[in-house]
Amino acid sequence: MAELAEFALIHALQRRLQSAPADPDTLLGIGDDAALLRSHGVLAVALDTLNEGVHFFPGTDPADIGWKSLAVNLSDLAAMGAQPRWALLSLSLPQIEPGFVEAFMAGWQSLATSHGVQLIGGDTTRGPCSISVTLLGQSAPQPLLRSAAQAGDDLYLSGCCGEAAAGLALRRGDLALADANARTHLLRRLDRPQPRVALGQALAGVARAAIDVSDGLLADLQHLLTASGGLGAELALESLPETSELHLAAPSLAQRRQWQLAGGDDYELLFTAAPADREAIAAAAATAETPITRIGRLTPDSGIRLLQNGIVQEPPATGWRHF
Amino acid sequence: MAELAEFALIHALQRRLQSAPADPDTLLGIGDDAALLRSHGVLAVALDTLNEGVHFFPGTDPADIGWKSLAVNLSDLAAMGAQPRWALLSLSLPQIEPGFVEAFMAGWQSLATSHGVQLIGGDTTRGPCSISVTLLGQSAPQPLLRSAAQAGDDLYLSGCCGEAAAGLALRRGDLALADANARTHLLRRLDRPQPRVALGQALAGVARAAIDVSDGLLADLQHLLTASGGLGAELALESLPETSELHLAAPSLAQRRQWQLAGGDDYELLFTAAPADREAIAAAAATAETPITRIGRLTPDSGIRLLQNGIVQEPPATGWRHF
């Protein structure tokens, strides 16, 4: 059942869309009962939902919500090595707020444009603030699966993990940070994640298995290991990439480790590859202009072992989600 | 950011799915970052969201919510003449409720199975109860568009409108009805709509324009007229189909008219065709084993005129949504 508000919101979306690039494979976009697409080969489809009070705080800048609701789906397609193309957006709002919709769509569109993603349909309705996005894209000839890892594989991480968790601590007021540039950087990592779409596409056919880091490095590593038949991993803690901003936010190594290993919302790619393919992996990362780090290797026995310069470490007692 | 609850819910969904028919075009279903589909030709994609307290009352049988959340999307694809194939489901719940998920999926699956729809992915998260469904299907060679109607077209309706509104009045306690069978029938029309998928497919290439009736007959007729360049319509009120259950619920003609014209949630198809194609339309309806009624015709001038045996009627003063 559509709402009175729906038509006003759809018009706002349509105005936004006039700037979207025309795609000859989009036969019918917003405005009918369904969109019509001409797709070639294999399609990759992902759906993710963000709820106010769960995935973002009440009062978050609507432009950031718009950005992030698309970014989390782009990250899913990045983890498959797919090329994103079309999005459908469901936007629930407690009441008609044209200003919210305009700002939301501005944030959305700035990310959509840079990835060539066209909004082709959706639903706007009354309800608690919630955003559900379905993203469709072209699959790579050899998509990256969670389940394709093998014992002995190298384990890699793009960018670095833990900065979004530091941003969340800042947002919550749990952390004070005098350096304004560092504050801005860490909050931006939380609010405006940069999905690793180019890297995912470059890795398809080269890497073996991949997942995006949304729940935290250890949690998502465990998902990959489980999907690959119950493998294990050794993680070299000293190799985990750190930034100067993360150092400023947490002089304590224990705090940094916790953010790096258990913090969510980083939307980096965690992937595996055969040791024989190290040069090809480095070349793919260079093509995608994305920093990557080898952080460990996969083992035939299940479980994740944390090593510091080769010495087994105990995981911290608290702060581990999903364990 | 996924929730602790997510994995339990996904496992419940996966158990449900083991009974789903295998589809050789589903290369990868639930469990990775995205699903992978092999699609042929043109794809039709629709997304609809149902929110508790807006689209259904708190306390609604979860099996009915599961059914209806799929049905409203099937109805969108029916209105395009498309063949539904794959669905993605986003389910937000305030807390982990395995019983809710099991019942929801039972209702969902009973409808999905009868339409050959496979659940291939989605998201489960914490939040106010909300369901967002994306449905993908195969487009007909000549899809039914809202925008293709022409002046002079006949106007048709499948089944009948107004019963879901009567069911809503019963559910709200605004209506008493002694006849238990009629009560059950009307509530079922509200809770378990039967999307007109077979009819839509049979009409593709024969009818000109179509829309599904979710907001109410007049409101959706207006959407079709607007999309077709600002046409108008004459509606022959005496031809509007009525059922014995609707008569029992509303002995008053005025009440029945209001439900028929302005009640939502019927998920019938409203469509137009050239008068020369009356036999082909009747044959399509017979093929789909779906009753249809010719209820008016389209005019070059905008606006909807209500006629009772050829005499123009005033629309009722109240109860008209979207006008």
XYZ file of C-alpha atoms in Angstrom:
646
model
C 0.000 0.000 0.000
C 1.620 3.241 -1.032
C 1.526 6.306 1.135
C 0.495 9.847 0.359
C 4.109 10.764 0.895
C 5.269 8.348 -1.737
C 4.573 10.482 -4.737
C 6.359 13.533 -3.423
C 9.372 11.432 -2.540
C 9.367 9.691 -5.900
C 9.332 13.070 -7.598
C 12.310 14.153 -5.526
C 14.114 10.972 -6.521
C 13.241 11.469 -10.159
C 14.599 15.012 -10.132
C 17.846 13.619 -8.745
C 17.927 10.990 -11.431
C 17.835 13.338 -14.340
C 21.534 13.779 -13.818
C 22.141 10.032 -13.895
C 23.995 8.722 -16.918
C 21.800 7.047 -19.511
C 22.363 3.311 -19.757
C 21.190 1.593 -22.937
C 20.551 -1.583 -20.925
C 18.080 0.202 -18.640
C 14.885 -0.248 -20.639
C 12.565 1.113 -17.949
C 13.534 2.919 -14.757
C 11.529 4.447 -11.924
C 7.796 4.988 -12.345
C 6.158 1.725 -13.381
C 5.358 -1.409 -11.379
C 8.832 -2.802 -12.053
C 12.066 -1.779 -13.744
C 13.227 -3.536 -16.899
C 16.907 -4.326 -17.498
C 18.768 -6.020 -20.281
C 21.442 -8.065 -18.587
C 24.280 -9.919 -20.225
C 25.774 -13.029 -18.730
C 25.673 -13.517 -14.989
C 24.126 -11.021 -12.597
C 25.307 -10.425 -9.018
C 22.599 -9.260 -6.594
C 22.951 -8.066 -3.003
C 20.574 -6.558 -0.477
C 21.426 -4.711 2.741
C 19.330 -2.775 5.220
C 20.313 0.058 7.569
C 18.027 0.864 10.502
C 18.156 4.035 12.585
C 19.330 3.334 16.120
C 20.991 0.103 14.987
C 23.233 0.972 12.055
C 23.306 4.725 12.513
C 22.468 7.146 15.292
C 19.350 9.305 15.222
C 20.442 12.696 13.939
C 23.065 11.356 11.526
C 23.521 13.604 8.492
C 21.057 12.249 5.889
C 23.743 12.684 3.217
C 25.958 10.267 5.142
C 23.064 7.800 5.474
C 22.462 7.989 1.733
C 26.142 7.403 1.017
C 26.511 4.540 3.445
C 23.324 2.716 2.442
C 24.745 2.402 -1.057
C 28.332 1.848 0.118
C 27.532 -1.265 2.151
C 25.945 -2.846 -0.924
C 28.786 -1.763 -3.192
C 31.097 -3.471 -0.730
C 29.125 -6.722 -1.084
C 29.521 -6.629 -4.845
C 33.188 -5.671 -4.452
C 33.688 -8.837 -2.405
C 32.372 -10.854 -5.377
C 34.504 -8.983 -7.896
C 31.356 -7.781 -9.636
C 30.729 -4.519 -11.468
C 27.823 -2.609 -9.841
C 25.221 -1.211 -12.234
C 21.667 -0.797 -10.894
C 20.143 -0.054 -7.501
C 16.677 -0.175 -5.979
C 16.036 1.847 -2.848
C 13.404 1.396 -0.157
C 13.204 4.410 2.114
C 10.953 4.395 5.185
C 10.527 7.667 7.064
C 8.258 8.582 9.978
C 6.953 11.622 8.128
C 7.423 13.559 4.912
C 10.746 15.353 5.116
C 11.730 16.799 1.743
C 14.958 18.160 3.234
C 15.909 14.703 4.461
C 15.200 13.140 1.085
C 17.135 15.786 -0.826
C 20.189 15.462 1.421
C 19.939 11.671 1.458
C 19.833 11.569 -2.331
C 22.741 14.011 -2.641
C 24.916 11.704 -0.526
C 23.675 8.655 -2.402
C 24.211 10.177 -5.805
C 27.748 11.368 -5.152
C 28.789 7.745 -4.534
C 26.485 6.292 -7.209
C 27.916 8.558 -9.880
C 31.496 7.623 -9.101
C 30.607 3.939 -9.520
C 28.253 4.326 -12.486
C 25.265 3.015 -10.504
C 21.803 3.946 -11.699
C 18.776 4.083 -9.380
C 16.016 2.245 -11.222
C 13.250 1.784 -8.694
C 12.159 1.366 -5.156
C 9.591 2.146 -2.585
C 9.048 5.043 -0.214
C 6.785 4.517 2.710
C 5.922 5.626 6.211
C 7.584 3.864 9.108
C 10.579 4.034 11.438
C 13.617 5.378 9.560
C 15.010 2.450 7.588
C 16.820 2.077 4.286
C 16.947 -1.104 2.281
C 18.999 -1.221 -0.896
C 19.204 -3.888 -3.573
C 22.204 -3.628 -5.849
C 22.562 -5.474 -9.140
C 25.754 -5.813 -11.105
C 27.629 -7.746 -13.698
C 29.448 -10.750 -12.313
C 33.089 -11.300 -13.137
C 33.770 -14.365 -15.305
C 35.381 -15.903 -12.223
C 33.573 -14.397 -9.242
C 35.226 -14.264 -5.824
C 33.469 -16.639 -3.419
C 33.743 -16.971 0.338
C 33.939 -20.712 -0.085
C 36.952 -20.988 -2.398
C 39.797 -20.582 0.113
C 42.355 -23.370 0.479
C 44.734 -24.349 3.243
C 48.113 -22.729 2.638
C 46.577 -19.636 1.004
C 48.006 -16.249 1.853
C 45.584 -13.971 3.680
C 45.359 -10.311 2.615
C 43.567 -7.207 3.795
C 42.933 -4.026 1.818
C 43.489 -0.654 3.453
C 43.295 -0.962 7.217
C 40.775 -2.041 9.811
C 39.804 -0.348 13.046
C 39.383 3.243 11.905
C 35.595 3.033 11.676
C 35.525 1.662 15.236
C 37.627 4.637 16.345
C 35.183 6.909 14.517
C 32.311 5.234 16.336
C 34.032 5.819 19.693
C 34.399 9.499 18.749
C 30.762 9.733 17.691
C 29.642 8.097 20.939
C 31.753 10.489 23.000
C 33.799 7.578 24.381
C 36.974 9.027 22.915
C 38.556 12.482 23.004
C 40.961 13.453 20.247
C 42.560 16.871 20.075
C 43.755 16.580 16.459
C 40.913 17.921 14.320
C 42.223 16.389 11.106
C 42.456 12.960 12.689
C 38.951 13.345 14.119
C 37.569 14.249 10.714
C 39.413 11.359 9.069
C 38.147 8.754 11.539
C 34.548 10.003 11.495
C 34.642 9.968 7.731
C 35.805 6.373 7.758
C 32.664 5.594 9.770
C 30.247 7.765 7.800
C 31.584 7.558 4.263
C 33.174 4.157 3.724
C 34.909 3.724 0.366
C 33.920 0.318 -0.950
C 36.789 -1.507 -2.665
C 34.999 -2.041 -5.949
C 38.001 -1.578 -8.240
C 40.123 -3.916 -6.139
C 37.434 -6.614 -6.131
C 37.190 -6.498 -9.900
C 40.983 -6.613 -10.274
C 41.212 -9.607 -7.924
C 38.551 -11.687 -9.682
C 40.321 -14.551 -11.425
C 43.505 -13.943 -9.413
C 42.545 -14.250 -5.746
C 40.821 -17.371 -4.477
C 38.277 -16.283 -1.854
C 37.052 -12.928 -0.565
C 34.655 -11.344 1.909
C 34.131 -7.747 2.906
C 34.878 -6.706 6.468
C 31.612 -5.364 7.858
C 31.307 -7.220 11.160
C 34.973 -7.045 12.142
C 38.154 -8.663 10.864
C 38.017 -11.795 13.030
C 34.283 -12.290 12.592
C 34.396 -12.010 8.821
C 37.549 -14.118 8.625
C 35.671 -16.791 10.527
C 32.777 -16.572 8.031
C 35.215 -17.114 5.180
C 36.913 -20.028 6.938
C 33.592 -21.683 7.750
C 32.316 -21.216 4.188
C 35.541 -22.796 2.905
C 34.928 -26.037 4.725
C 36.173 -25.275 8.206
C 39.706 -24.093 7.538
C 41.702 -22.129 10.096
C 44.060 -19.179 9.923
C 47.168 -17.727 11.491
C 47.078 -13.971 11.765
C 50.360 -12.064 12.113
C 49.326 -9.216 14.395
C 52.478 -7.203 13.802
C 51.589 -7.021 10.116
C 48.170 -5.435 10.644
C 48.284 -2.042 8.949
C 47.942 1.009 11.175
C 47.521 4.650 10.299
C 48.800 7.708 12.087
C 45.178 8.643 12.845
C 44.601 5.298 14.558
C 47.766 5.841 16.602
C 46.590 9.287 17.638
C 43.207 7.907 18.645
C 44.679 5.004 20.612
C 48.226 5.249 21.933
C 47.554 1.903 23.638
C 48.370 -1.113 21.479
C 45.664 -3.168 23.214
C 43.011 -0.655 22.194
C 44.247 -0.517 18.617
C 44.289 -4.317 18.415
C 40.727 -4.509 19.655
C 39.518 -2.008 17.058
C 41.508 -3.675 14.297
C 40.338 -7.183 15.101
C 36.788 -6.656 16.325
C 35.661 -3.268 15.070
C 33.039 -3.313 12.338
C 32.050 -1.039 9.474
C 35.435 -0.825 7.728
C 34.251 -2.341 4.418
C 37.730 -3.457 3.485
C 38.279 -6.641 1.498
C 39.708 -9.697 3.212
C 40.897 -12.209 0.647
C 43.078 -15.239 0.065
C 45.354 -16.292 -2.753
C 47.860 -19.017 -3.515
C 51.415 -18.092 -2.445
C 52.485 -18.683 -6.064
C 50.267 -15.748 -7.087
C 51.860 -13.059 -4.928
C 53.106 -11.088 -7.899
C 49.744 -11.266 -9.652
C 48.002 -10.097 -6.469
C 50.399 -7.182 -6.130
C 49.773 -6.282 -9.764
C 45.983 -6.388 -9.257
C 46.252 -4.099 -6.230
C 48.438 -1.715 -8.220
C 45.899 -1.693 -11.052
C 43.159 -0.830 -8.576
C 45.410 1.730 -6.865
C 44.479 0.146 -3.550
C 46.928 -0.667 -0.746
C 46.879 -4.260 0.430
C 48.773 -6.099 3.153
C 49.520 -9.772 3.607
C 48.419 -10.457 7.187
C 48.591 -14.216 7.555
C 47.901 -17.578 6.024
C 45.257 -20.272 6.054
C 45.690 -23.586 7.838
C 44.000 -26.963 7.413
C 42.954 -27.041 11.074
C 39.999 -24.888 12.071
C 40.260 -21.900 14.401
C 42.044 -18.569 14.231
C 45.435 -18.254 15.903
C 46.766 -14.797 16.693
C 50.557 -14.537 16.477
C 52.817 -11.656 17.463
C 56.175 -12.149 15.754
C 55.440 -15.858 15.711
C 54.327 -16.160 19.352
C 50.745 -17.171 20.018
C 48.667 -14.478 21.720
C 45.555 -14.816 23.830
C 42.578 -12.942 22.425
C 41.421 -10.102 24.694
C 38.717 -11.075 27.156
C 36.162 -8.470 26.123
C 34.937 -6.661 23.095
C 34.807 -9.625 20.755
C 31.607 -9.704 18.840
C 30.161 -12.847 17.268
C 32.375 -15.091 19.421
C 26.845 -4.248 10.331
C 25.269 -7.639 10.881
C 23.616 -8.597 14.120
C 24.135 -11.545 16.382
C 20.665 -12.630 15.405
C 21.507 -12.691 11.745
C 23.190 -16.050 11.622
C 20.404 -17.855 13.443
C 17.842 -16.301 11.117
C 19.862 -17.124 8.025
C 20.086 -20.729 9.158
C 16.319 -20.822 9.586
C 15.920 -19.413 6.093
C 18.370 -21.927 4.674
C 16.507 -24.834 6.261
C 13.352 -23.566 4.581
C 15.139 -23.301 1.299
C 16.203 -26.887 1.114
C 12.700 -27.642 -0.152
C 12.976 -25.021 -2.893
C 13.178 -26.335 -6.430
C 16.654 -26.278 -7.947
C 17.022 -23.696 -10.706
C 19.944 -24.200 -13.098
C 20.096 -20.412 -13.576
C 20.715 -19.845 -9.863
C 24.483 -20.143 -9.758
C 24.825 -19.016 -6.145
C 22.056 -18.503 -3.584
C 22.050 -17.477 0.062
C 25.297 -17.432 2.014
C 27.855 -15.312 0.147
C 28.158 -11.545 -0.250
C 25.830 -11.605 -3.268
C 23.741 -14.069 -5.225
C 24.681 -14.991 -8.785
C 22.016 -15.502 -11.465
C 22.175 -16.361 -15.107
C 19.474 -14.263 -16.725
C 18.254 -14.496 -20.283
C 16.860 -11.509 -22.117
C 15.184 -8.757 -20.146
C 14.814 -8.809 -16.381
C 11.907 -7.232 -14.455
C 12.776 -6.038 -10.936
C 10.438 -4.724 -8.229
C 10.917 -3.785 -4.583
C 8.222 -3.291 -1.941
C 8.389 -2.761 1.793
C 5.832 -3.589 4.498
C 6.149 -1.886 7.888
C 4.387 -2.952 11.070
C 1.775 -0.423 12.131
C 1.581 0.946 8.578
C 0.962 -2.012 6.285
C -0.068 -4.541 8.906
C -1.219 -4.423 12.506
C 1.023 -5.469 15.379
C 0.070 -9.038 16.233
C -0.668 -10.072 12.654
C 0.010 -13.772 12.064
C 3.650 -13.913 10.871
C 2.632 -16.462 8.229
C 0.267 -13.870 6.746
C 3.036 -11.238 6.804
C 5.358 -13.647 5.005
C 2.729 -14.393 2.383
C 1.771 -10.781 1.838
C 5.316 -9.414 1.657
C 5.915 -11.689 -1.314
C 2.410 -11.228 -2.754
C 2.688 -7.457 -3.138
C 5.863 -7.903 -5.167
C 4.387 -10.723 -7.240
C 1.535 -8.342 -7.998
C 4.010 -5.742 -9.297
C 5.536 -8.273 -11.658
C 2.049 -9.476 -12.652
C 1.227 -5.905 -13.684
C 4.220 -6.018 -16.062
C 3.290 -9.436 -17.461
C 6.599 -10.815 -16.151
C 7.412 -14.270 -14.850
C 8.673 -14.097 -11.245
C 11.786 -16.145 -10.486
C 14.043 -14.902 -7.684
C 13.508 -13.014 -4.440
C 15.688 -11.266 -1.879
C 14.284 -10.673 1.579
C 15.248 -8.098 4.185
C 13.686 -8.878 7.556
C 14.063 -6.469 10.479
C 12.846 -7.656 13.878
C 13.139 -6.034 17.325
C 14.570 -9.238 18.815
C 15.415 -12.815 17.902
C 12.152 -14.672 17.487
C 12.716 -18.077 15.905
C 8.974 -18.790 16.059
C 8.239 -15.624 14.113
C 10.825 -16.459 11.472
C 9.624 -20.045 11.079
C 5.983 -18.968 10.674
C 6.919 -16.071 8.410
C 8.913 -18.365 6.141
C 6.121 -20.970 6.080
C 3.690 -18.333 4.797
C 6.261 -16.984 2.374
C 7.212 -20.398 1.050
C 3.657 -21.568 0.445
C 3.188 -18.685 -1.999
C 6.733 -18.834 -3.367
C 6.421 -22.508 -4.229
C 3.177 -22.023 -6.129
C 4.859 -19.350 -8.269
C 8.248 -21.049 -8.631
C 10.045 -18.236 -6.813
C 13.379 -18.996 -5.201
C 14.776 -17.040 -2.248
C 18.382 -16.281 -3.132
C 19.532 -13.768 -0.566
C 18.786 -11.003 1.805
C 19.504 -9.459 5.124
C 18.241 -10.020 8.628
C 18.797 -7.328 11.173
C 17.571 -5.761 14.376
C 15.058 -2.939 14.118
C 11.345 -2.179 14.152
C 9.449 -4.977 12.383
C 9.827 -4.311 8.676
C 10.012 -6.483 5.572
C 11.540 -5.390 2.296
C 11.404 -7.721 -0.676
C 13.096 -7.468 -4.054
C 11.631 -9.708 -6.729
C 13.327 -10.465 -10.042
C 11.663 -12.087 -13.000
C 11.761 -12.670 -16.687
C 10.121 -9.903 -18.675
C 7.541 -10.750 -21.320
C 8.643 -9.964 -24.887
C 6.047 -7.169 -24.827
C 5.813 -6.040 -21.192
C 2.685 -4.316 -19.899
C 3.435 -0.679 -19.114
C 1.385 1.895 -17.246
C 2.161 4.378 -19.967
C 0.821 2.507 -23.006
C -2.916 3.222 -22.676
C -4.729 5.015 -25.497
C -7.935 7.018 -25.650
C -10.783 4.746 -26.652
C -9.285 1.707 -24.894
C -11.573 -0.566 -22.957
C -10.876 -0.626 -19.225
C -10.856 -3.989 -17.439
C -10.537 -5.211 -13.857
C -9.622 -8.693 -12.699
C -11.600 -10.295 -9.875
C -13.232 -7.653 -7.746
C -12.173 -4.689 -5.629
C -13.305 -3.727 -2.159
C -13.069 -7.028 -0.339
C -9.706 -6.278 1.250
C -11.161 -2.971 2.525
C -14.068 -4.907 4.037
C -11.545 -7.283 5.590
C -9.688 -4.296 7.026
C -12.942 -2.959 8.538
C -13.491 -6.372 10.150
C -9.926 -6.488 11.468
C -10.271 -2.995 12.892
C -13.552 -3.882 14.606
C -15.394 -1.253 12.550
C -17.641 -3.913 11.023
C -19.662 -6.764 12.501
C -20.534 -9.708 10.295
C -22.454 -12.721 11.576
C -21.611 -15.001 8.648
C -18.415 -16.791 9.640
C -17.615 -17.945 6.102
C -17.955 -14.420 4.754
C -15.777 -13.109 7.585
C -13.087 -15.661 6.828
C -13.258 -14.912 3.112
C -12.902 -11.145 3.542
C -10.091 -11.379 6.088
C -8.291 -13.779 3.791
C -8.585 -11.272 0.957
C -6.786 -8.791 3.210
C -4.191 -11.189 4.621
C -3.525 -13.540 1.724
C -3.932 -11.644 -1.540
C -3.626 -13.792 -4.659
C -1.470 -11.877 -7.116
C -2.693 -12.186 -10.713
C 0.554 -13.495 -12.123
C -0.932 -15.901 -14.671
C -3.310 -13.240 -15.950
C -0.536 -10.685 -16.342
C 1.547 -13.112 -18.375
C -1.446 -14.024 -20.555
C -2.237 -10.339 -21.162
C 1.294 -9.366 -22.217
C 1.229 -8.683 -25.935
C -2.581 -8.503 -25.942
C -3.545 -5.769 -23.481
C -2.103 -2.265 -23.871
C -1.478 -0.922 -20.352
C -1.746 -2.368 -16.871
C -1.272 -1.516 -13.211
C -2.021 -3.471 -10.065
C -4.609 -2.131 -7.649
C -2.815 -1.608 -4.369
C -3.841 1.936 -3.429
C -7.475 1.701 -4.553
C -9.209 1.453 -7.910
C -9.544 5.198 -8.552
C -6.086 6.050 -7.269
C -4.376 3.424 -9.387
C -6.522 4.233 -12.401
C -5.344 7.813 -12.047
C -1.707 6.662 -11.964
C -2.253 4.755 -15.202
C -4.001 7.716 -16.850
C -1.282 10.136 -15.776
C 1.478 7.804 -16.955
C -0.294 7.518 -20.315
C -0.041 11.219 -20.983
C -2.994 12.608 -19.068
C -5.864 10.570 -20.452
C -9.239 10.333 -18.699
C -11.703 7.523 -18.086
C -15.382 6.788 -17.778
C -16.171 4.177 -15.175
C -19.499 2.308 -15.395
C -20.282 1.823 -11.717
C -23.050 -0.706 -12.355
C -20.507 -2.986 -13.992
C -18.186 -3.144 -10.977
C -18.092 -6.763 -9.876
C -19.492 -7.575 -6.441
C -19.392 -10.758 -4.425
C -21.988 -12.172 -2.055
C -19.486 -11.666 0.766
C -19.190 -7.957 -0.060
C -22.995 -7.708 -0.068
C -23.191 -9.374 3.316
C -20.553 -7.035 4.711
C -22.198 -3.901 3.290
C -25.910 -3.975 2.491
C -25.557 -0.261 1.705
C -24.598 0.460 -1.911
C -22.763 3.628 -0.856
C -20.489 1.650 1.472
C -19.779 -0.969 -1.165
C -18.969 1.719 -3.734
C -16.555 3.361 -1.361
C -14.719 0.104 -0.691
C -14.715 -0.779 -4.389
C -13.420 2.574 -5.553
C -11.148 3.672 -2.738
C -10.240 0.550 -0.766
C -6.653 -0.584 -1.129
C -4.819 -3.893 -0.879
C -6.851 -5.849 -3.456
C -3.904 -6.572 -5.780
C -6.168 -7.030 -8.776
C -5.025 -6.020 -12.240
C -6.496 -2.940 -13.887
C -5.725 -2.919 -17.597
C -6.707 -1.469 -20.933
C -7.025 -2.914 -24.418
C -8.235 -1.881 -27.842
C -11.943 -2.618 -28.373
C -10.923 -4.682 -31.406
C -9.109 -7.058 -29.054
C -12.070 -8.041 -26.862
C -12.012 -11.652 -27.968
C -8.261 -11.935 -27.470
C -8.600 -10.442 -23.988
C -11.371 -12.891 -23.101
C -9.209 -15.740 -24.387
C -6.241 -14.562 -22.297
C -8.408 -14.410 -19.171
C -9.729 -17.890 -19.912
C -6.180 -19.187 -20.332
C -5.269 -17.713 -16.962
C -8.526 -19.015 -15.428
C -9.072 -15.541 -13.993
C -12.372 -13.653 -14.052
C -12.215 -10.214 -15.619
C -14.836 -7.496 -16.115
C -14.987 -4.617 -18.552
C -15.709 -1.633 -16.321
C -15.306 1.398 -18.578
C -13.310 3.075 -21.276
C -10.554 5.645 -21.675
C -11.167 9.175 -22.933
C -8.860 11.766 -24.490
C -9.810 14.353 -21.838
C -8.230 13.977 -18.429
C -10.181 13.159 -15.291
C -12.249 10.195 -14.139
C -16.025 10.327 -14.643
C -18.196 7.967 -12.631
C -21.344 6.872 -14.501
C -24.295 4.879 -13.165
C -26.171 3.489 -16.158
C -24.839 6.384 -18.204
C -25.653 9.129 -15.703
C -22.757 11.051 -14.164
C -22.399 10.547 -10.402
C -20.749 12.765 -7.820
C -17.904 11.070 -6.013
C -18.616 10.600 -2.288
C -17.347 13.407 -0.088
C -15.163 11.286 2.181
C -12.978 8.258 2.141
C -11.128 9.029 -1.063
C -7.463 8.550 -0.659
C -4.866 10.208 -2.839
C -7.397 12.799 -4.156
